[in-house]
JSON list of C-alpha atoms and ligand atoms in Angstrom, two decimals:
[
{"chain": "A", "resi": 1, "resn": "MET", "atom": "CA", "xyz": [53.28, 28.91, 61.17]},
{"chain": "A", "resi": 2, "resn": "THR", "atom": "CA", "xyz": [56.61, 27.31, 60.19]},
{"chain": "A", "resi": 3, "resn": "VAL", "atom": "CA", "xyz": [56.91, 23.82, 58.73]},
{"chain": "A", "resi": 4, "resn": "LEU", "atom": "CA", "xyz": [58.93, 22.72, 61.75]},
{"chain": "A", "resi": 5, "resn": "SER", "atom": "CA", "xyz": [56.24, 23.76, 64.19]},
{"chain": "A", "resi": 6, "resn": "GLN", "atom": "CA", "xyz": [53.61, 21.98, 62.02]},
{"chain": "A", "resi": 7, "resn": "LEU", "atom": "CA", "xyz": [55.87, 18.91, 62.06]},
{"chain": "A", "resi": 8, "resn": "ASP", "atom": "CA", "xyz": [56.11, 19.07, 65.86]},
{"chain": "A", "resi": 9, "resn": "GLN", "atom": "CA", "xyz": [52.31, 19.32, 66.03]},
{"chain": "A", "resi": 10, "resn": "LEU", "atom": "CA", "xyz": [52.04, 16.34, 63.68]},
{"chain": "A", "resi": 11, "resn": "VAL", "atom": "CA", "xyz": [54.39, 14.28, 65.86]},
{"chain": "A", "resi": 12, "resn": "ASP", "atom": "CA", "xyz": [52.21, 15.20, 68.88]},
{"chain": "A", "resi": 13, "resn": "ALA", "atom": "CA", "xyz": [49.07, 14.20, 66.94]},
{"chain": "A", "resi": 14, "resn": "CYS", "atom": "CA", "xyz": [50.65, 10.84, 66.06]},
{"chain": "A", "resi": 15, "resn": "HIS", "atom": "CA", "xyz": [51.44, 10.18, 69.75]},
{"chain": "A", "resi": 16, "resn": "TRP", "atom": "CA", "xyz": [47.86, 11.11, 70.67]},
{"chain": "A", "resi": 17, "resn": "ILE", "atom": "CA", "xyz": [46.50, 8.81, 67.92]},
{"chain": "A", "resi": 18, "resn": "GLY", "atom": "CA", "xyz": [48.72, 6.00, 69.21]},
{"chain": "A", "resi": 19, "resn": "ALA", "atom": "CA", "xyz": [47.55, 6.54, 72.81]},
{"chain": "A", "resi": 20, "resn": "LYS", "atom": "CA", "xyz": [43.93, 6.37, 71.63]},
{"chain": "A", "resi": 21, "resn": "GLY", "atom": "CA", "xyz": [44.62, 2.99, 70.00]},
{"chain": "A", "resi": 22, "resn": "TRP", "atom": "CA", "xyz": [43.66, 4.40, 66.60]},
{"chain": "A", "resi": 23, "resn": "ALA", "atom": "CA", "xyz": [46.78, 3.18, 64.77]},
{"chain": "A", "resi": 24, "resn": "PRO", "atom": "CA", "xyz": [47.29, -0.39, 66.03]},
{"chain": "A", "resi": 25, "resn": "ALA", "atom": "CA", "xyz": [50.12, -2.65, 64.89]},
{"chain": "A", "resi": 26, "resn": "THR", "atom": "CA", "xyz": [51.77, -0.05, 62.56]},
{"chain": "A", "resi": 27, "resn": "GLY", "atom": "CA", "xyz": [48.43, 0.81, 60.87]},
{"chain": "A", "resi": 28, "resn": "GLY", "atom": "CA", "xyz": [47.76, 4.40, 59.83]},
{"chain": "A", "resi": 29, "resn": "ASN", "atom": "CA", "xyz": [49.84, 7.14, 58.23]},
{"chain": "A", "resi": 30, "resn": "MET", "atom": "CA", "xyz": [50.13, 10.89, 58.61]},
{"chain": "A", "resi": 31, "resn": "SER", "atom": "CA", "xyz": [51.50, 13.86, 56.70]},
{"chain": "A", "resi": 32, "resn": "ILE", "atom": "CA", "xyz": [51.74, 17.63, 56.38]},
{"chain": "A", "resi": 33, "resn": "ARG", "atom": "CA", "xyz": [52.15, 19.85, 53.34]},
{"chain": "A", "resi": 34, "resn": "GLU", "atom": "CA", "xyz": [55.65, 21.31, 53.36]},
{"chain": "A", "resi": 35, "resn": "ASP", "atom": "CA", "xyz": [55.13, 23.81, 50.53]},
{"chain": "A", "resi": 36, "resn": "ASP", "atom": "CA", "xyz": [53.52, 23.94, 47.07]},
{"chain": "A", "resi": 37, "resn": "ARG", "atom": "CA", "xyz": [55.75, 21.12, 45.84]},
{"chain": "A", "resi": 38, "resn": "TYR", "atom": "CA", "xyz": [56.41, 18.73, 48.75]},
{"chain": "A", "resi": 39, "resn": "CYS", "atom": "CA", "xyz": [54.71, 17.00, 51.65]},
{"chain": "A", "resi": 40, "resn": "LEU", "atom": "CA", "xyz": [56.27, 15.18, 54.60]},
{"chain": "A", "resi": 41, "resn": "LEU", "atom": "CA", "xyz": [54.88, 11.65, 55.05]},
{"chain": "A", "resi": 42, "resn": "SER", "atom": "CA", "xyz": [55.33, 9.00, 57.72]},
{"chain": "A", "resi": 43, "resn": "GLU", "atom": "CA", "xyz": [57.73, 6.16, 56.94]},
{"chain": "A", "resi": 44, "resn": "SER", "atom": "CA", "xyz": [56.09, 2.87, 55.98]},
{"chain": "A", "resi": 45, "resn": "GLY", "atom": "CA", "xyz": [55.83, 0.11, 58.57]},
{"chain": "A", "resi": 46, "resn": "LYS", "atom": "CA", "xyz": [56.65, 2.16, 61.68]},
{"chain": "A", "resi": 47, "resn": "ASP", "atom": "CA", "xyz": [54.62, 2.29, 64.88]},
{"chain": "A", "resi": 48, "resn": "LYS", "atom": "CA", "xyz": [52.78, 5.56, 64.26]},
{"chain": "A", "resi": 49, "resn": "GLY", "atom": "CA", "xyz": [52.30, 6.16, 67.99]},
{"chain": "A", "resi": 50, "resn": "SER", "atom": "CA", "xyz": [56.02, 6.63, 68.58]},
{"chain": "A", "resi": 51, "resn": "LEU", "atom": "CA", "xyz": [57.16, 8.59, 65.53]},
{"chain": "A", "resi": 52, "resn": "THR", "atom": "CA", "xyz": [59.73, 11.38, 65.76]},
{"chain": "A", "resi": 53, "resn": "ARG", "atom": "CA", "xyz": [60.52, 14.24, 63.35]},
{"chain": "A", "resi": 54, "resn": "ASP", "atom": "CA", "xyz": [63.07, 12.00, 61.59]},
{"chain": "A", "resi": 55, "resn": "ASP", "atom": "CA", "xyz": [60.39, 9.47, 60.63]},
{"chain": "A", "resi": 56, "resn": "PHE", "atom": "CA", "xyz": [58.82, 11.87, 58.11]},
{"chain": "A", "resi": 57, "resn": "ILE", "atom": "CA", "xyz": [59.96, 11.68, 54.51]},
{"chain": "A", "resi": 58, "resn": "GLN", "atom": "CA", "xyz": [59.77, 14.35, 51.84]},
{"chain": "A", "resi": 59, "resn": "VAL", "atom": "CA", "xyz": [57.56, 13.35, 48.87]},
{"chain": "A", "resi": 60, "resn": "ASP", "atom": "CA", "xyz": [56.86, 15.28, 45.66]},
{"chain": "A", "resi": 61, "resn": "ILE", "atom": "CA", "xyz": [53.11, 16.01, 45.58]},
{"chain": "A", "resi": 62, "resn": "ALA", "atom": "CA", "xyz": [52.81, 15.94, 41.78]},
{"chain": "A", "resi": 63, "resn": "SER", "atom": "CA", "xyz": [54.85, 12.80, 41.05]},
{"chain": "A", "resi": 64, "resn": "ASN", "atom": "CA", "xyz": [55.16, 10.85, 44.35]},
{"chain": "A", "resi": 65, "resn": "HIS", "atom": "CA", "xyz": [58.93, 10.97, 43.80]},
{"chain": "A", "resi": 66, "resn": "VAL", "atom": "CA", "xyz": [60.95, 10.55, 47.01]},
{"chain": "A", "resi": 67, "resn": "PRO", "atom": "CA", "xyz": [64.23, 12.52, 46.75]},
{"chain": "A", "resi": 68, "resn": "SER", "atom": "CA", "xyz": [65.84, 10.64, 49.69]},
{"chain": "A", "resi": 69, "resn": "GLY", "atom": "CA", "xyz": [65.08, 7.17, 48.29]},
{"chain": "A", "resi": 70, "resn": "ARG", "atom": "CA", "xyz": [63.54, 6.22, 51.66]},
{"chain": "A", "resi": 71, "resn": "LYS", "atom": "CA", "xyz": [60.17, 4.37, 51.85]},
{"chain": "A", "resi": 72, "resn": "PRO", "atom": "CA", "xyz": [57.18, 6.54, 52.78]},
{"chain": "A", "resi": 73, "resn": "SER", "atom": "CA", "xyz": [53.74, 5.07, 53.50]},
{"chain": "A", "resi": 74, "resn": "ALA", "atom": "CA", "xyz": [52.31, 2.45, 51.17]},
{"chain": "A", "resi": 75, "resn": "GLU", "atom": "CA", "xyz": [49.33, 4.86, 50.97]},
{"chain": "A", "resi": 76, "resn": "THR", "atom": "CA", "xyz": [51.42, 7.84, 49.82]},
{"chain": "A", "resi": 77, "resn": "GLY", "atom": "CA", "xyz": [49.24, 8.20, 46.69]},
{"chain": "A", "resi": 78, "resn": "LEU", "atom": "CA", "xyz": [46.16, 8.99, 48.80]},
{"chain": "A", "resi": 79, "resn": "HIS", "atom": "CA", "xyz": [47.95, 11.77, 50.69]},
{"chain": "A", "resi": 80, "resn": "THR", "atom": "CA", "xyz": [49.39, 13.37, 47.56]},
{"chain": "A", "resi": 81, "resn": "LEU", "atom": "CA", "xyz": [45.98, 13.11, 45.84]},
{"chain": "A", "resi": 82, "resn": "ILE", "atom": "CA", "xyz": [44.42, 15.09, 48.70]},
{"chain": "A", "resi": 83, "resn": "TYR", "atom": "CA", "xyz": [47.14, 17.77, 48.49]},
{"chain": "A", "resi": 84, "resn": "ARG", "atom": "CA", "xyz": [46.58, 18.02, 44.72]},
{"chain": "A", "resi": 85, "resn": "LEU", "atom": "CA", "xyz": [42.79, 18.12, 44.93]},
{"chain": "A", "resi": 86, "resn": "PHE", "atom": "CA", "xyz": [42.51, 20.50, 47.87]},
{"chain": "A", "resi": 87, "resn": "PRO", "atom": "CA", "xyz": [45.03, 23.36, 47.81]},
{"chain": "A", "resi": 88, "resn": "HIS", "atom": "CA", "xyz": [43.98, 24.40, 51.32]},
{"chain": "A", "resi": 89, "resn": "ALA", "atom": "CA", "xyz": [44.66, 20.97, 52.86]},
{"chain": "A", "resi": 90, "resn": "GLY", "atom": "CA", "xyz": [47.70, 21.27, 55.13]},
{"chain": "A", "resi": 91, "resn": "ALA", "atom": "CA", "xyz": [47.63, 17.96, 57.00]},
{"chain": "A", "resi": 92, "resn": "VAL", "atom": "CA", "xyz": [46.27, 14.44, 56.40]},
{"chain": "A", "resi": 93, "resn": "LEU", "atom": "CA", "xyz": [45.62, 11.79, 59.06]},
{"chain": "A", "resi": 94, "resn": "HIS", "atom": "CA", "xyz": [44.77, 8.15, 58.28]},
{"chain": "A", "resi": 95, "resn": "THR", "atom": "CA", "xyz": [43.70, 5.85, 61.13]},
{"chain": "A", "resi": 96, "resn": "HIS", "atom": "CA", "xyz": [42.48, 2.28, 61.64]},
{"chain": "A", "resi": 97, "resn": "THR", "atom": "CA", "xyz": [39.77, 2.34, 64.29]},
{"chain": "A", "resi": 98, "resn": "VAL", "atom": "CA", "xyz": [37.26, -0.38, 65.07]},
{"chain": "A", "resi": 99, "resn": "ASN", "atom": "CA", "xyz": [34.31, 1.95, 64.45]},
{"chain": "A", "resi": 100, "resn": "SER", "atom": "CA", "xyz": [35.50, 3.21, 61.06]},
{"chain": "A", "resi": 101, "resn": "THR", "atom": "CA", "xyz": [36.46, -0.32, 60.01]},
{"chain": "A", "resi": 102, "resn": "VAL", "atom": "CA", "xyz": [33.14, -1.93, 61.02]},
{"chain": "A", "resi": 103, "resn": "LEU", "atom": "CA", "xyz": [30.77, 0.91, 60.04]},
{"chain": "A", "resi": 104, "resn": "SER", "atom": "CA", "xyz": [32.29, 1.13, 56.57]},
{"chain": "A", "resi": 105, "resn": "ARG", "atom": "CA", "xyz": [31.53, -2.58, 56.14]},
{"chain": "A", "resi": 106, "resn": "VAL", "atom": "CA", "xyz": [27.95, -2.61, 57.44]},
{"chain": "A", "resi": 107, "resn": "GLU", "atom": "CA", "xyz": [26.99, 0.53, 55.48]},
{"chain": "A", "resi": 108, "resn": "ASN", "atom": "CA", "xyz": [26.28, -0.75, 51.96]},
{"chain": "A", "resi": 109, "resn": "ARG", "atom": "CA", "xyz": [25.70, 2.68, 50.43]},
{"chain": "A", "resi": 110, "resn": "GLU", "atom": "CA", "xyz": [28.44, 4.86, 48.95]},
{"chain": "A", "resi": 111, "resn": "ALA", "atom": "CA", "xyz": [28.41, 7.18, 51.94]},
{"chain": "A", "resi": 112, "resn": "LEU", "atom": "CA", "xyz": [27.83, 7.17, 55.66]},
{"chain": "A", "resi": 113, "resn": "ILE", "atom": "CA", "xyz": [25.30, 9.93, 56.36]},
{"chain": "A", "resi": 114, "resn": "LEU", "atom": "CA", "xyz": [25.80, 11.80, 59.62]},
{"chain": "A", "resi": 115, "resn": "GLN", "atom": "CA", "xyz": [22.67, 13.65, 60.68]},
{"chain": "A", "resi": 116, "resn": "GLY", "atom": "CA", "xyz": [21.09, 14.78, 63.92]},
{"chain": "A", "resi": 117, "resn": "TYR", "atom": "CA", "xyz": [24.30, 15.19, 65.94]},
{"chain": "A", "resi": 118, "resn": "GLU", "atom": "CA", "xyz": [25.45, 18.43, 67.58]},
{"chain": "A", "resi": 119, "resn": "MET", "atom": "CA", "xyz": [29.04, 17.21, 67.15]},
{"chain": "A", "resi": 120, "resn": "GLN", "atom": "CA", "xyz": [28.72, 17.61, 63.37]},
{"chain": "A", "resi": 121, "resn": "LYS", "atom": "CA", "xyz": [29.69, 21.21, 64.15]},
{"chain": "A", "resi": 122, "resn": "THR", "atom": "CA", "xyz": [33.27, 20.07, 64.88]},
{"chain": "A", "resi": 123, "resn": "LEU", "atom": "CA", "xyz": [33.59, 19.85, 61.07]},
{"chain": "A", "resi": 124, "resn": "ALA", "atom": "CA", "xyz": [34.60, 23.14, 59.41]},
{"chain": "A", "resi": 125, "resn": "GLY", "atom": "CA", "xyz": [31.61, 24.95, 57.91]},
{"chain": "A", "resi": 126, "resn": "GLN", "atom": "CA", "xyz": [28.94, 22.85, 59.67]},
{"chain": "A", "resi": 127, "resn": "HIS", "atom": "CA", "xyz": [26.52, 24.91, 61.74]},
{"chain": "A", "resi": 128, "resn": "SER", "atom": "CA", "xyz": [23.53, 22.69, 62.49]},
{"chain": "A", "resi": 129, "resn": "HIS", "atom": "CA", "xyz": [22.72, 19.17, 63.62]},
{"chain": "A", "resi": 130, "resn": "LEU", "atom": "CA", "xyz": [19.82, 19.31, 61.11]},
{"chain": "A", "resi": 131, "resn": "ASP", "atom": "CA", "xyz": [22.13, 19.15, 58.09]},
{"chain": "A", "resi": 132, "resn": "SER", "atom": "CA", "xyz": [23.26, 15.88, 56.54]},
{"chain": "A", "resi": 133, "resn": "VAL", "atom": "CA", "xyz": [26.99, 15.31, 56.25]},
{"chain": "A", "resi": 134, "resn": "PRO", "atom": "CA", "xyz": [27.90, 12.50, 53.85]},
{"chain": "A", "resi": 135, "resn": "ILE", "atom": "CA", "xyz": [31.22, 10.77, 54.45]},
{"chain": "A", "resi": 136, "resn": "ALA", "atom": "CA", "xyz": [32.07, 8.93, 51.22]},
{"chain": "A", "resi": 137, "resn": "ILE", "atom": "CA", "xyz": [32.97, 5.24, 51.40]},
{"chain": "A", "resi": 138, "resn": "PHE", "atom": "CA", "xyz": [35.27, 3.73, 48.77]},
{"chain": "A", "resi": 139, "resn": "ASP", "atom": "CA", "xyz": [35.82, 0.01, 48.40]},
{"chain": "A", "resi": 140, "resn": "ASN", "atom": "CA", "xyz": [39.27, -0.86, 49.65]},
{"chain": "A", "resi": 141, "resn": "ASP", "atom": "CA", "xyz": [41.94, -1.86, 47.13]},
{"chain": "A", "resi": 142, "resn": "GLN", "atom": "CA", "xyz": [45.50, -3.16, 47.50]},
{"chain": "A", "resi": 143, "resn": "ASN", "atom": "CA", "xyz": [46.27, -1.28, 44.29]},
{"chain": "A", "resi": 144, "resn": "ILE", "atom": "CA", "xyz": [46.64, 2.27, 45.63]},
{"chain": "A", "resi": 145, "resn": "ASP", "atom": "CA", "xyz": [46.97, 3.78, 42.13]},
{"chain": "A", "resi": 146, "resn": "ALA", "atom": "CA", "xyz": [43.58, 2.28, 41.19]},
{"chain": "A", "resi": 147, "resn": "LEU", "atom": "CA", "xyz": [42.06, 3.59, 44.42]},
{"chain": "A", "resi": 148, "resn": "VAL", "atom": "CA", "xyz": [43.51, 7.04, 43.75]},
{"chain": "A", "resi": 149, "resn": "GLN", "atom": "CA", "xyz": [41.96, 7.02, 40.25]},
{"chain": "A", "resi": 150, "resn": "ARG", "atom": "CA", "xyz": [38.54, 6.06, 41.65]},
{"chain": "A", "resi": 151, "resn": "ILE", "atom": "CA", "xyz": [38.61, 8.81, 44.27]},
{"chain": "A", "resi": 152, "resn": "ASP", "atom": "CA", "xyz": [39.87, 11.35, 41.73]},
{"chain": "A", "resi": 153, "resn": "ALA", "atom": "CA", "xyz": [37.01, 10.40, 39.36]},
{"chain": "A", "resi": 154, "resn": "PHE", "atom": "CA", "xyz": [34.47, 10.71, 42.22]},
{"chain": "A", "resi": 155, "resn": "VAL", "atom": "CA", "xyz": [35.65, 14.24, 43.03]},
{"chain": "A", "resi": 156, "resn": "GLN", "atom": "CA", "xyz": [35.01, 15.30, 39.44]},
{"chain": "A", "resi": 157, "resn": "HIS", "atom": "CA", "xyz": [31.23, 14.94, 40.04]},
{"chain": "A", "resi": 158, "resn": "SER", "atom": "CA", "xyz": [30.70, 15.01, 43.84]},
{"chain": "A", "resi": 159, "resn": "PRO", "atom": "CA", "xyz": [32.03, 17.05, 46.73]},
{"chain": "A", "resi": 160, "resn": "LEU", "atom": "CA", "xyz": [34.44, 15.42, 49.14]},
{"chain": "A", "resi": 161, "resn": "ARG", "atom": "CA", "xyz": [34.89, 17.20, 52.47]},
{"chain": "A", "resi": 162, "resn": "TYR", "atom": "CA", "xyz": [36.71, 16.39, 55.72]},
{"chain": "A", "resi": 163, "resn": "GLY", "atom": "CA", "xyz": [37.58, 12.79, 54.90]},
{"chain": "A", "resi": 164, "resn": "PHE", "atom": "CA", "xyz": [36.56, 9.45, 53.42]},
{"chain": "A", "resi": 165, "resn": "LEU", "atom": "CA", "xyz": [36.24, 5.89, 54.59]},
{"chain": "A", "resi": 166, "resn": "LEU", "atom": "CA", "xyz": [37.93, 2.92, 52.95]},
{"chain": "A", "resi": 167, "resn": "ARG", "atom": "CA", "xyz": [35.65, -0.08, 53.38]},
{"chain": "A", "resi": 168, "resn": "GLY", "atom": "CA", "xyz": [36.94, -2.45, 56.06]},
{"chain": "A", "resi": 169, "resn": "HIS", "atom": "CA", "xyz": [40.10, -0.37, 56.33]},
{"chain": "A", "resi": 170, "resn": "GLY", "atom": "CA", "xyz": [39.76, 3.00, 58.07]},
{"chain": "A", "resi": 171, "resn": "LEU", "atom": "CA", "xyz": [39.37, 6.76, 57.84]},
{"chain": "A", "resi": 172, "resn": "THR", "atom": "CA", "xyz": [41.49, 9.29, 55.95]},
{"chain": "A", "resi": 173, "resn": "CYS", "atom": "CA", "xyz": [40.77, 12.89, 56.91]},
{"chain": "A", "resi": 174, "resn": "TRP", "atom": "CA", "xyz": [42.38, 16.27, 56.49]},
{"chain": "A", "resi": 175, "resn": "GLY", "atom": "CA", "xyz": [42.29, 19.91, 57.53]},
{"chain": "A", "resi": 176, "resn": "LYS", "atom": "CA", "xyz": [43.89, 23.24, 56.72]},
{"chain": "A", "resi": 177, "resn": "ASP", "atom": "CA", "xyz": [46.53, 22.48, 59.37]},
{"chain": "A", "resi": 178, "resn": "VAL", "atom": "CA", "xyz": [47.35, 19.76, 61.92]},
{"chain": "A", "resi": 179, "resn": "ASN", "atom": "CA", "xyz": [44.99, 21.29, 64.48]},
{"chain": "A", "resi": 180, "resn": "GLU", "atom": "CA", "xyz": [42.01, 21.20, 62.14]},
{"chain": "A", "resi": 181, "resn": "ALA", "atom": "CA", "xyz": [42.82, 17.71, 60.81]},
{"chain": "A", "resi": 182, "resn": "ARG", "atom": "CA", "xyz": [43.03, 16.49, 64.41]},
{"chain": "A", "resi": 183, "resn": "ARG", "atom": "CA", "xyz": [39.68, 18.10, 65.29]},
{"chain": "A", "resi": 184, "resn": "HIS", "atom": "CA", "xyz": [38.09, 16.51, 62.23]},
{"chain": "A", "resi": 185, "resn": "LEU", "atom": "CA", "xyz": [39.53, 13.12, 63.19]},
{"chain": "A", "resi": 186, "resn": "GLU", "atom": "CA", "xyz": [38.31, 13.37, 66.78]},
{"chain": "A", "resi": 187, "resn": "GLY", "atom": "CA", "xyz": [34.90, 14.73, 65.72]},
{"chain": "A", "resi": 188, "resn": "LEU", "atom": "CA", "xyz": [34.37, 12.07, 63.05]},
{"chain": "A", "resi": 189, "resn": "GLU", "atom": "CA", "xyz": [35.44, 9.27, 65.38]},
{"chain": "A", "resi": 190, "resn": "PHE", "atom": "CA", "xyz": [33.00, 10.53, 68.02]},
{"chain": "A", "resi": 191, "resn": "LEU", "atom": "CA", "xyz": [30.24, 10.57, 65.39]},
{"chain": "A", "resi": 192, "resn": "PHE", "atom": "CA", "xyz": [31.17, 7.06, 64.18]},
{"chain": "A", "resi": 193, "resn": "LEU", "atom": "CA", "xyz": [30.94, 5.78, 67.76]},
{"chain": "A", "resi": 194, "resn": "CYS", "atom": "CA", "xyz": [27.50, 7.38, 68.15]},
{"chain": "A", "resi": 195, "resn": "GLU", "atom": "CA", "xyz": [26.36, 5.88, 64.87]},
{"chain": "A", "resi": 196, "resn": "MET", "atom": "CA", "xyz": [27.59, 2.40, 65.87]},
{"chain": "A", "resi": 197, "resn": "GLN", "atom": "CA", "xyz": [25.79, 2.60, 69.23]},
{"chain": "A", "resi": 198, "resn": "ARG", "atom": "CA", "xyz": [22.61, 3.93, 67.62]},
{"chain": "A", "resi": 199, "resn": "ARG", "atom": "CA", "xyz": [22.54, 1.15, 65.06]},
{"chain": "A", "resi": 200, "resn": "LEU", "atom": "CA", "xyz": [23.23, -1.51, 67.69]},
{"chain": "A", "resi": 201, "resn": "LEU", "atom": "CA", "xyz": [20.46, -0.25, 69.99]},
{"chain": "A", "resi": 202, "resn": "GLU", "atom": "CA", "xyz": [17.95, 0.23, 67.22]},
{"chain": "A", "resi": 203, "resn": "ALA", "atom": "CA", "xyz": [18.58, -3.30, 65.91]},
{"chain": "A", "resi": 204, "resn": "LYS", "atom": "CA", "xyz": [17.34, -4.80, 69.20]},
{"chain": "B", "resi": 1, "resn": "LIG", "atom": "C1", "xyz": [49.71, -2.43, 58.96]},
{"chain": "B", "resi": 1, "resn": "LIG", "atom": "S1", "xyz": [48.12, -2.20, 58.34]},
{"chain": "B", "resi": 1, "resn": "LIG", "atom": "C2", "xyz": [48.27, -2.30, 56.56]},
{"chain": "B", "resi": 1, "resn": "LIG", "atom": "C3", "xyz": [48.84, -1.07, 55.86]},
{"chain": "B", "resi": 1, "resn": "LIG", "atom": "C4", "xyz": [47.99, 0.13, 56.13]},
{"chain": "B", "resi": 1, "resn": "LIG", "atom": "O1", "xyz": [46.79, 0.13, 55.83]},
{"chain": "B", "resi": 1, "resn": "LIG", "atom": "C5", "xyz": [48.50, 1.30, 56.79]},
{"chain": "B", "resi": 1, "resn": "LIG", "atom": "O2", "xyz": [47.76, 2.25, 57.07]},
{"chain": "B", "resi": 1, "resn": "LIG", "atom": "C6", "xyz": [49.94, 1.43, 57.16]},
{"chain": "B", "resi": 1, "resn": "LIG", "atom": "O3", "xyz": [50.76, 1.43, 56.04]},
{"chain": "B", "resi": 1, "resn": "LIG", "atom": "P1", "xyz": [52.13, 2.27, 56.06]},
{"chain": "B", "resi": 1, "resn": "LIG", "atom": "O4", "xyz": [52.85, 1.80, 54.81]},
{"chain": "B", "resi": 1, "resn": "LIG", "atom": "O5", "xyz": [51.79, 3.70, 56.03]},
{"chain": "B", "resi": 1, "resn": "LIG", "atom": "O6", "xyz": [52.86, 1.90, 57.32]},
{"chain": "B", "resi": 2, "resn": "ZN", "atom": "ZN1", "xyz": [45.69, 2.03, 56.22]}
]
């Protein structure tokens, strides 16, 4: 698949995310891997639900250098970290949903454990509702470099698959291409909604 068709699929995914209300008030950011060296990342501060091809900026994956001098996402470092850590990652989607924001605050542990849901099978490599799928939660930080270092250190001793939550902030997830990243996003958001409802009902 060509980079341009991936970019068109990313633009479609951004419009879908916007229509779902998952990137309110300019929140969220999205990218694709262009090749071994570069990714294309959404411009900072834009409404992510109405992006066009021209709103994606080339960023060097190794150095975060931006050849154009334009301003990509404030969270560029998280996207480039994912492309460095996971050579098969082809697209990254970051959203701000109510469920990911609230669940990541009420869950005090270092991961949200998804277990018992058939929809876990929307995540690549998951084949049974009986398995436990941990979604790591990292404390949010306005210093993205510090956050990147913490996540990088975590990956040295623990697996990180599909995505992670930033506490009180949102979800960052990825896939081998835009299609898979979008399926992971939709699957995880469905599972977060289930988990919210389950916790609310069981608290009564
Ligand atoms: C507008 S919400 C605060 C910034 C943020 O978390 C986000 O996802 C959007 O930042 P960007 O620089 O990518 O527009
Ligand atoms: Zn964000």
